[in-house]
C-alpha positions as a printed Julia matrix, in Angstrom:
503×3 Matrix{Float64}:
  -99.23  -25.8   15.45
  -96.94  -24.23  17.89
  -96.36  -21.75  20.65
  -93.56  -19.8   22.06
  -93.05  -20.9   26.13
  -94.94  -18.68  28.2
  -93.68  -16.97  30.8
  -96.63  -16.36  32.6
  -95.69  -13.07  33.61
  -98.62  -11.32  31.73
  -96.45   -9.82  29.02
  -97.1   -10.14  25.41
  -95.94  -12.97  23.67
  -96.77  -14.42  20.01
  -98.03  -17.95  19.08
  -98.54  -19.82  15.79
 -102.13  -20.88  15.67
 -103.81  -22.61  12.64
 -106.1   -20.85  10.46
 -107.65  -22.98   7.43
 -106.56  -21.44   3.74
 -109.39  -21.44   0.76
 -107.77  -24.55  -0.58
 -107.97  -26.22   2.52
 -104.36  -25.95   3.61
 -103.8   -25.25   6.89
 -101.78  -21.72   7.29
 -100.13  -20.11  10.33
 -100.65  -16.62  11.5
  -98.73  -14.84  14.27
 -100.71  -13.51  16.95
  -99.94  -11.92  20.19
 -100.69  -13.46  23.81
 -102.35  -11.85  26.12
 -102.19  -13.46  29.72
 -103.86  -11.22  31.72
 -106.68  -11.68  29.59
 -106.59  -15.32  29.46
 -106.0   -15.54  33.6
 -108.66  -13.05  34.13
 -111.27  -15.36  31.48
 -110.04  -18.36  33.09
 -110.71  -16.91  36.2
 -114.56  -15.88  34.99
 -114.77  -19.47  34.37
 -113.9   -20.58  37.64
 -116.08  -18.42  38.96
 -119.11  -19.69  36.94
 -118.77  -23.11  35.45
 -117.08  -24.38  38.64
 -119.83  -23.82  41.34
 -122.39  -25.3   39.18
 -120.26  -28.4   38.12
 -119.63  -28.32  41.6
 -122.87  -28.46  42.96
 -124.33  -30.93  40.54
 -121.86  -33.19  41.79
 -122.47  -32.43  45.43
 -126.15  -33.45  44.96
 -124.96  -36.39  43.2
 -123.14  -37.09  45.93
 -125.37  -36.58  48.73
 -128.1   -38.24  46.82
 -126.5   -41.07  46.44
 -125.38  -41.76  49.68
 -127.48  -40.68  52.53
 -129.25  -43.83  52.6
 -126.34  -44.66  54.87
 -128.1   -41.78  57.31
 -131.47  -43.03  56.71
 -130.35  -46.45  57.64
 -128.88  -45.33  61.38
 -131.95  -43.25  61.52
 -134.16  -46.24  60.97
 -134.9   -47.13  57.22
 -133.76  -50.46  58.08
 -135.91  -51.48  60.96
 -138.93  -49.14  59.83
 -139.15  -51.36  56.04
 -137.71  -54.74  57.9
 -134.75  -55.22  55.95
 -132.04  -57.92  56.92
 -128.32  -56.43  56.44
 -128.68  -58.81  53.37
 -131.61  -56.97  52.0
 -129.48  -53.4   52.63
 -126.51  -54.08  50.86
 -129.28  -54.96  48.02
 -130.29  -51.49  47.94
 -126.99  -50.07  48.16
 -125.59  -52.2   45.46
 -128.31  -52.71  43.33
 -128.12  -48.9   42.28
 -124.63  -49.44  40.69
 -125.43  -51.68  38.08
 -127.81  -49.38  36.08
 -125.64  -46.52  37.17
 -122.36  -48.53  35.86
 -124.3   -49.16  32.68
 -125.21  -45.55  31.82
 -121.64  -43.79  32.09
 -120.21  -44.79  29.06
 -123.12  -44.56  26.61
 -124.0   -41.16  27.87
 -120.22  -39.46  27.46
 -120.42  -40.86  24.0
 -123.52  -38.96  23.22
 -122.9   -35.73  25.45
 -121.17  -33.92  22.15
 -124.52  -34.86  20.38
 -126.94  -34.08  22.92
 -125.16  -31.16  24.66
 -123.87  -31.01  27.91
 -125.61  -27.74  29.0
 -129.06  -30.06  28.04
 -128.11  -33.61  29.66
 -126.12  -32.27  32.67
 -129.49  -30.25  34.09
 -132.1   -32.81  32.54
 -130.56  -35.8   34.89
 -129.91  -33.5   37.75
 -133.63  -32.81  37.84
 -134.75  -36.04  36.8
 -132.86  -37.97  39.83
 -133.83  -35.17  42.0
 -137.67  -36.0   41.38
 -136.69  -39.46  42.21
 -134.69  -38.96  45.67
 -138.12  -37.37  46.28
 -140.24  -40.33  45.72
 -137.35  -42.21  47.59
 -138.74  -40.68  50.9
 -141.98  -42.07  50.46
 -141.08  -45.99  49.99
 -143.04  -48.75  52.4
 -141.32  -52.03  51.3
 -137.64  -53.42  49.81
 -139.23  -54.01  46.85
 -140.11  -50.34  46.22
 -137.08  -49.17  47.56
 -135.12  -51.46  44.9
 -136.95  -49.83  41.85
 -136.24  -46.24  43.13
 -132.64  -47.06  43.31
 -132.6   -48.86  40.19
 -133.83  -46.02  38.52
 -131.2   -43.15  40.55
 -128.52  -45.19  39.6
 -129.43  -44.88  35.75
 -129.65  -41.01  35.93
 -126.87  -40.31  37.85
 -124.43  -42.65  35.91
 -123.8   -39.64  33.5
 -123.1   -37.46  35.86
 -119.5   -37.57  36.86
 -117.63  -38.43  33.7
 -120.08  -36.1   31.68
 -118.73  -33.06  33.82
 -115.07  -34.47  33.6
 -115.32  -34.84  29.59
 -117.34  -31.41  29.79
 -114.4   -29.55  31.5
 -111.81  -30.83  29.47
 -113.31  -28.77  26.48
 -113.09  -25.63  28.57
 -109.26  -25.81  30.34
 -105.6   -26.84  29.53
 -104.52  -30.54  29.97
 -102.47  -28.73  32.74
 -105.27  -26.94  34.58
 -108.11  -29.76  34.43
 -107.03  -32.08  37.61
 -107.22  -28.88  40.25
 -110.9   -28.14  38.51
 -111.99  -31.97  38.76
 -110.7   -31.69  42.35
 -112.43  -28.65  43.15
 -115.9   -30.16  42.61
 -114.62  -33.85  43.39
 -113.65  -32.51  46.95
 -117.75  -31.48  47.71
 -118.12  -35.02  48.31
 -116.39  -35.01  51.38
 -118.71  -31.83  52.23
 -121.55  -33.61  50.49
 -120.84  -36.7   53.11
 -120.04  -34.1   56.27
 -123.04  -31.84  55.01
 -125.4   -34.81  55.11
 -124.27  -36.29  58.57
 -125.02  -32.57  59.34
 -128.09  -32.07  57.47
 -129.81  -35.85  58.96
 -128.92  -35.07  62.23
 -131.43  -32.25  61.74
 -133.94  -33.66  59.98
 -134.6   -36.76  61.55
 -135.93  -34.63  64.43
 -138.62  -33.93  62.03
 -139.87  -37.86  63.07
 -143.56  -37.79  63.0
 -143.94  -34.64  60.79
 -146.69  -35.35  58.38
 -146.8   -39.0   59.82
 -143.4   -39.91  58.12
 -140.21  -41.28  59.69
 -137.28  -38.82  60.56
 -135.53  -40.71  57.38
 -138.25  -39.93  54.74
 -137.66  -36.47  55.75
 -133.67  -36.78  54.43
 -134.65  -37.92  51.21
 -137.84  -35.65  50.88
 -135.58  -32.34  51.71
 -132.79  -33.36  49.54
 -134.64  -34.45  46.7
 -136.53  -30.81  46.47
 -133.38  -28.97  46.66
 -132.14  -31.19  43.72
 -134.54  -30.26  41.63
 -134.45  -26.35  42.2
 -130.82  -26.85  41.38
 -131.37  -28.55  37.85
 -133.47  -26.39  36.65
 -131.58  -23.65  37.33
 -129.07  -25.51  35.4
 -130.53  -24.66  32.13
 -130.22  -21.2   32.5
 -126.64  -21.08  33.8
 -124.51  -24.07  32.24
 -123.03  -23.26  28.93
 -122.69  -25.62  25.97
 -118.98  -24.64  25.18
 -116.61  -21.46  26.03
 -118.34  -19.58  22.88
 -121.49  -19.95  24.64
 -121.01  -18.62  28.18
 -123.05  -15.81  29.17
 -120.06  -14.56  31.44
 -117.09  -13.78  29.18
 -116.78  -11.0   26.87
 -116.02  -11.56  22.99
 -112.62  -10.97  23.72
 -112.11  -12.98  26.5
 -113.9   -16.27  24.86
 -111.31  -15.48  21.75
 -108.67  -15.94  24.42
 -109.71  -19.13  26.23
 -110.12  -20.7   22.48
 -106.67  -19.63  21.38
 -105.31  -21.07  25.07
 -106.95  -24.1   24.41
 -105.99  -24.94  20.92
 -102.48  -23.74  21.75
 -102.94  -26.61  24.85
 -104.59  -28.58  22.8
 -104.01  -29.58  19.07
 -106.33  -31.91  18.71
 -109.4   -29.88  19.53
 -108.69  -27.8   16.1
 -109.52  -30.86  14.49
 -113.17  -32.21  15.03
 -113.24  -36.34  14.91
 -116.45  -37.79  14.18
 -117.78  -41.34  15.93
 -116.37  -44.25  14.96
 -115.89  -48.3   16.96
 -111.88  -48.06  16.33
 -111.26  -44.92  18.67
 -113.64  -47.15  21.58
 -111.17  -49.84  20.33
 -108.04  -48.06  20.53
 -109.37  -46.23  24.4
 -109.53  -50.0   25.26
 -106.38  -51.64  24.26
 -104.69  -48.68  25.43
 -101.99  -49.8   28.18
 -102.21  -46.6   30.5
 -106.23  -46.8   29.89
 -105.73  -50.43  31.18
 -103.5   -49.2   34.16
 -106.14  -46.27  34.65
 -108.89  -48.25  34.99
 -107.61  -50.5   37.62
 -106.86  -47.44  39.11
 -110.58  -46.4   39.23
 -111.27  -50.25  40.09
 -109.5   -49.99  43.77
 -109.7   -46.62  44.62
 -113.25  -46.5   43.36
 -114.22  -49.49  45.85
 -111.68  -47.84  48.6
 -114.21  -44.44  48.64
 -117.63  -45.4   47.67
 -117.18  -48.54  50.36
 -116.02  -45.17  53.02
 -119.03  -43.1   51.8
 -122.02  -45.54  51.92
 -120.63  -46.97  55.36
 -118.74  -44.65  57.28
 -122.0   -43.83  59.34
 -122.36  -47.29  59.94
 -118.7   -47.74  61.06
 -118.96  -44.68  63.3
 -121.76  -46.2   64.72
 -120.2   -49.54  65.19
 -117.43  -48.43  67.54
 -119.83  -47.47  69.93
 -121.09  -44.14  69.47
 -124.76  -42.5   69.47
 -126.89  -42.44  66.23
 -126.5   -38.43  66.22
 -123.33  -38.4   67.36
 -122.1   -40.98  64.79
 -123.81  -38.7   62.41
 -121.85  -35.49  63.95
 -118.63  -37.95  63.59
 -118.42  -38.23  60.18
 -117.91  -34.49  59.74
 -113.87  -34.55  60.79
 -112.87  -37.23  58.06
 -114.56  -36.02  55.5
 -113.89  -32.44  56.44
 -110.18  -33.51  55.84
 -110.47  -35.3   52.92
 -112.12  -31.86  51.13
 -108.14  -29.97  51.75
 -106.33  -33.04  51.3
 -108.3   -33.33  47.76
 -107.71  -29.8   46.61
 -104.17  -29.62  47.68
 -103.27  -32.8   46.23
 -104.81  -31.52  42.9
 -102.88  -27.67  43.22
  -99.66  -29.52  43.43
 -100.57  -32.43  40.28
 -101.01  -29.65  37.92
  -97.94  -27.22  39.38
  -95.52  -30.08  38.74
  -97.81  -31.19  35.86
  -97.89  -35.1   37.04
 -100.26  -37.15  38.49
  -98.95  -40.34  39.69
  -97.03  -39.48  41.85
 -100.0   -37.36  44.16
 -101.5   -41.07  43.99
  -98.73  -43.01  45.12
  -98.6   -40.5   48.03
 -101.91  -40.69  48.7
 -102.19  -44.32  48.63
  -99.34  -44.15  50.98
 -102.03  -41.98  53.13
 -104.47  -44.59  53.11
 -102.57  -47.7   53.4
 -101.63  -46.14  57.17
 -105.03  -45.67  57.89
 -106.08  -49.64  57.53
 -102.66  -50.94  59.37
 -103.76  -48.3   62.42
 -107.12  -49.84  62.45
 -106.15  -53.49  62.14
 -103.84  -52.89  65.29
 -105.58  -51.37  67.59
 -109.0   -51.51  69.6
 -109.03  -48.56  71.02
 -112.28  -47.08  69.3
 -110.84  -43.61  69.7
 -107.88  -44.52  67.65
 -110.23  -46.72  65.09
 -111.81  -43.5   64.9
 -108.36  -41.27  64.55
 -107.13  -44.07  61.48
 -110.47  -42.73  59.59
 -109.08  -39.7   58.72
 -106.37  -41.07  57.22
 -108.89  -43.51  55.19
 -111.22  -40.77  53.88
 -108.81  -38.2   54.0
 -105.99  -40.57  51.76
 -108.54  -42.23  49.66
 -110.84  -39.38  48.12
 -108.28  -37.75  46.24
 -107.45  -40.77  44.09
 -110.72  -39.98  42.02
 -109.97  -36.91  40.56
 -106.28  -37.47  40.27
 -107.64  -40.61  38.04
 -109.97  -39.02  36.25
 -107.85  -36.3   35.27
 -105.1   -39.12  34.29
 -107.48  -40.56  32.04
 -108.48  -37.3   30.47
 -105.23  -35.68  29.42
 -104.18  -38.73  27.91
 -106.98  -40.01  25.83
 -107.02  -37.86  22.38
 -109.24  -37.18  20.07
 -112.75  -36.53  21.79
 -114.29  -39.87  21.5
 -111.21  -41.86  22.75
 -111.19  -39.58  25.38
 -114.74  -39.9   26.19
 -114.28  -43.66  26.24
 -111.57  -43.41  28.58
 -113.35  -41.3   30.88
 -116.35  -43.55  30.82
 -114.25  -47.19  31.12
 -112.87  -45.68  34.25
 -116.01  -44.86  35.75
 -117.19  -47.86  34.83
 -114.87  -49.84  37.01
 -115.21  -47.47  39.45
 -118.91  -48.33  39.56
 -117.62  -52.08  39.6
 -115.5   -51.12  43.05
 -118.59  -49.8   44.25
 -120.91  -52.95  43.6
 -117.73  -54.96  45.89
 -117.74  -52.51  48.22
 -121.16  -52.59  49.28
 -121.08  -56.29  50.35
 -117.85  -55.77  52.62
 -119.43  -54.24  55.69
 -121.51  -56.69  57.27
 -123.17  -55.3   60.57
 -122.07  -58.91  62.31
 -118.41  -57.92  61.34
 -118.23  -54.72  63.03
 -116.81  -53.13  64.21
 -113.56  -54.72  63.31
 -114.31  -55.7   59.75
 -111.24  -57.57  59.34
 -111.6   -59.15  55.47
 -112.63  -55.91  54.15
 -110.03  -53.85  56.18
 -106.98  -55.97  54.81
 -108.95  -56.03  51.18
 -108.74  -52.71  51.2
 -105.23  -52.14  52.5
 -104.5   -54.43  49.78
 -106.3   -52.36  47.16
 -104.7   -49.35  48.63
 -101.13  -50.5   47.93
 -102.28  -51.89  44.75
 -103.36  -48.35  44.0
  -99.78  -47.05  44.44
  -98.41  -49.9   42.57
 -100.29  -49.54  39.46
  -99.76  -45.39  39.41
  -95.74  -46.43  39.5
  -96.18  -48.75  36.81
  -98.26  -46.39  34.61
  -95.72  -43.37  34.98
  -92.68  -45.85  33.63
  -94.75  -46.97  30.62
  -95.72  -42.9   30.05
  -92.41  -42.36  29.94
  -91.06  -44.89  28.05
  -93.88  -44.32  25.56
  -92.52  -40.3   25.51
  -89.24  -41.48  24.49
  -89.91  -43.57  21.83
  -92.18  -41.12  19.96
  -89.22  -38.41  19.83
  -86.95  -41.78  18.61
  -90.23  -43.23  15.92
  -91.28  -39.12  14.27
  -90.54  -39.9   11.18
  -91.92  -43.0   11.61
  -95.1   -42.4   12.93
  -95.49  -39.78  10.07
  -94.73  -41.81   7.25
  -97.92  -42.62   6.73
  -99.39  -39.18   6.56
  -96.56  -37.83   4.06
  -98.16  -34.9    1.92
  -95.89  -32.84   0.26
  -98.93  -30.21  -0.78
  -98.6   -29.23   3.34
  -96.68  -26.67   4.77
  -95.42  -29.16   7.68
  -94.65  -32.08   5.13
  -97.37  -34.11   6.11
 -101.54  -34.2    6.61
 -101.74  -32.92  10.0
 -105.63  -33.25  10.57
 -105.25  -36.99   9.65
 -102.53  -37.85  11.65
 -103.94  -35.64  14.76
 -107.08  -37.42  14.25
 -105.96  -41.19  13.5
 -103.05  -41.21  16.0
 -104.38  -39.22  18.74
 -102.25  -39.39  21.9
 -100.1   -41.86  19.94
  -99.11  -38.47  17.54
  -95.39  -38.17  18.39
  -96.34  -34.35  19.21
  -98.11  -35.09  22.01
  -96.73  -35.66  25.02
  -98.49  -37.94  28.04
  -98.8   -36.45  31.31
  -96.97  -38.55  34.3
């Protein structure tokens, strides 16, 4: 299948897309382009699978970290828990959480994302809920244990959802776009707890129950909404016209080869996502960036609070960093799909980062501790998405691409289980092991994203130098292109000398 270049002008082109002959030969027809149709149904997209996706993840987000603004509003001392006991509960949700993201994106094509996605949102929603209401560790470490396991699917289910509705090309802006509400999601709730913990006393519960209690509700009006609005796959939305669902399909498989041809399950694509060299380079990726933010995210209240400010106003003080971290995400994402590359956004961003932890390991100056945090947040958050979207443009067919997406959030869950042992209160506010651990991991960051664009490109190369090669096996003479393409598509994958891997 092929396509003339488009020249994104809006004028009428023609592609060659695939259409399957009685015999089962595959056939090319001719057909026009349209691109102000496909912009404007892309754009219809945006405009309604993006602010759900968006606020799921938000939720997720919010959910899953304000028990850093319950703590400085008094969980700890109210259910007597040592700092021990607190990075218990913080960590302790990871594990079940880390455990759930790869089964669940291998059964979201079965299931159906526009039936899982909701169903967990409302499930965990119920839960943060019941969260408000805990009287002893204990209690609070089942409620965690059980979050973690319904919010696991979460973020690579939406990433492996979105790749079925946009271009290899547009997916790391749209996994930015929602991505980026957790830096609202962490200003929103230093907002939000400032506010309710004045409701201390209301119906004889803490100001922190209140955090949970509020959140939780909202959750689970959002999920259920989420059935109504979240569609299983372009064909499905309620939004787009017959036409313009015609379009985004004939973008897509243009963009896409692979998704012409449907793979079904198997243990050698999880086998060949694993002993995949950029998957391997991708996940260590996830591994240090992933420990990098959710350590910033679960803390950064804490650390505020450390350098000397008020509870409220260390709750007010986490707005600015996070605030900058939403525009540093999205414009790091705009410019990795206009040049089409993403490692080099990370090596810049690690760059970002890495000054951050030198300002704060030389200097005591809690002003300028506070400055160098906006250069932490603001560096580190955009590494997710510009990972995730790595790993899903070059991962083919579907369930190699689902385990890619899922490996690399399970090692980002594995960052996250480090990260919540590196703030001890007794450290603060320097926190001089964990700073330099994470300046390490920073750099390593960088490293890594160099190393994975020379082996992408090397790996480029030597497909246009191995075609034949590659093909050989697949030889058909009984096909128009010499060869069985829905085989080799489906067997090779992003090893098919056709497709190219995205630096």
């Amino acid at each position: 299948m092929s396509s003339t270049p488009r020249n994104g002008n809006g004028v009428l082109e023609t592609a060659t897309v695939s259409s399957s002959g009685d015999h089962g030969k595959t056939d090319t027809v001719d057909e026009p382009i349209d691109h102000a149709l496909e912009r404007r149904a892309v754009l219809k997209l945006d405009l309604t699978i993006l602010p759900m996706m968006s606020l799921f993840y938000f939720l997720s987000f919010l959910d899953r970290a304000n028990i850093g603004n319950a703590r400085i509003a008094g969980l700890q001392t109210d259910l007597h828990l040592t700092d021990h006991r607190y990075q218990i509960c913080v960590a302790i949700l990871y594990v079940p959480y880390m455990l759930s993201e790869l089964p669940s994106n291998l059964l979201l094509r079965k299931i159906g994302p526009h039936l899982l996605l909701p169903a967990v949102v409302t499930a965990w929603g119920i839960v943060v809920t019941f969260q408000g209401f805990v009287k002893s560790f204990s209690g609070l470490i089942v409620v965690r244990l059980i979050l973690g396991a319904l919010e696991g699917p979460m973020f690579p289910g939406m990433v492996l959802y979105l790749s079925g509705f946009y271009t290899r090309k547009e997916l790391s802006l749209r996994i930015a776009f929602f991505f980026s509400t957790a830096s609202l999601a962490g200003a929103f709730s230093g907002l939000l707890a400032a506010g309710l913990s004045n409701l201390h006393g209301a119906g004889n519960l803490p100001g922190w129950s209140w955090i949970f209690i509020i959140e939780g509700i909202f959750t689970v009006v959002i999920g259920v909404a989420g059935f109504f609005l979240v569609p299983r796959t372009p064909r499905q939305s309620r939004f787009l016209t017959d036409a313009e669902k015609d379009a985004i399909l004939r973008l897509l498989e243009r963009s896409k080869p692979l998704d012409v041809h449907v793979d079904k399950f198997s243990v050698k694509q999880i086998i060949q996502s694993i002993i995949s060299p950029h998957v391997i380079f991708v996940f260590i990726i996830f591994f240090t960036s992933g420990s990098i933010v959710l350590g910033l995210s679960n803390f950064l209240p804490s650390i505020v609070r450390q350098l000397g400010f008020t509870p409220t106003k260390s709750q007010l003080l986490t707005v600015g960093p996070l605030g900058a971290a939403f525009f540093l995400t999205l414009i790091s994402a705009y410019y990795s799909d206009k040049y089409n590359t993403r490692g080099i956004p990370l090596v810049i961003c690690s760059i970002i980062t890495s000054i951050g932890y030198i300002m704060y390991l030389s200097s005591r100056n809690k002003y300028i501790l506070y400055g160098s945090l906006f250069f932490t947040v603001s560096g580190s958050y955009p590494m997710g998405p510009l990972g995730a979207g790595w790993a899903a443009n070059n991962s083919e067919p579907h369930y190699r691409r689902a385990t890619s997406i899922g490996l690399g959030f399970v090692a980002s869950s594995c960052g996250a289980i480090l990260s919540t042992w590196r703030f001890p209160t007794k450290e603060g506010p320097r926190f001089t092991k964990t700073t330099i651990t994470t300046l390490v991991f920073a750099l390593a960051t960088g490293l890594v994203a160099i190393i994975n664009m020379i082996y992408l490109n090397r790996q480029n190369q030597l497909k246009i130098k191995r075609r034949e090669e590659l093909l050989a096996p697949y030889a058909d003479d009984n096909e128009k292109a010499g060869y069985d393409q829905k085989k080799a598509w489906i067997e090779l994958g992003d090893r098919h000398p056709d497709f190219k891997y995205i630096l």
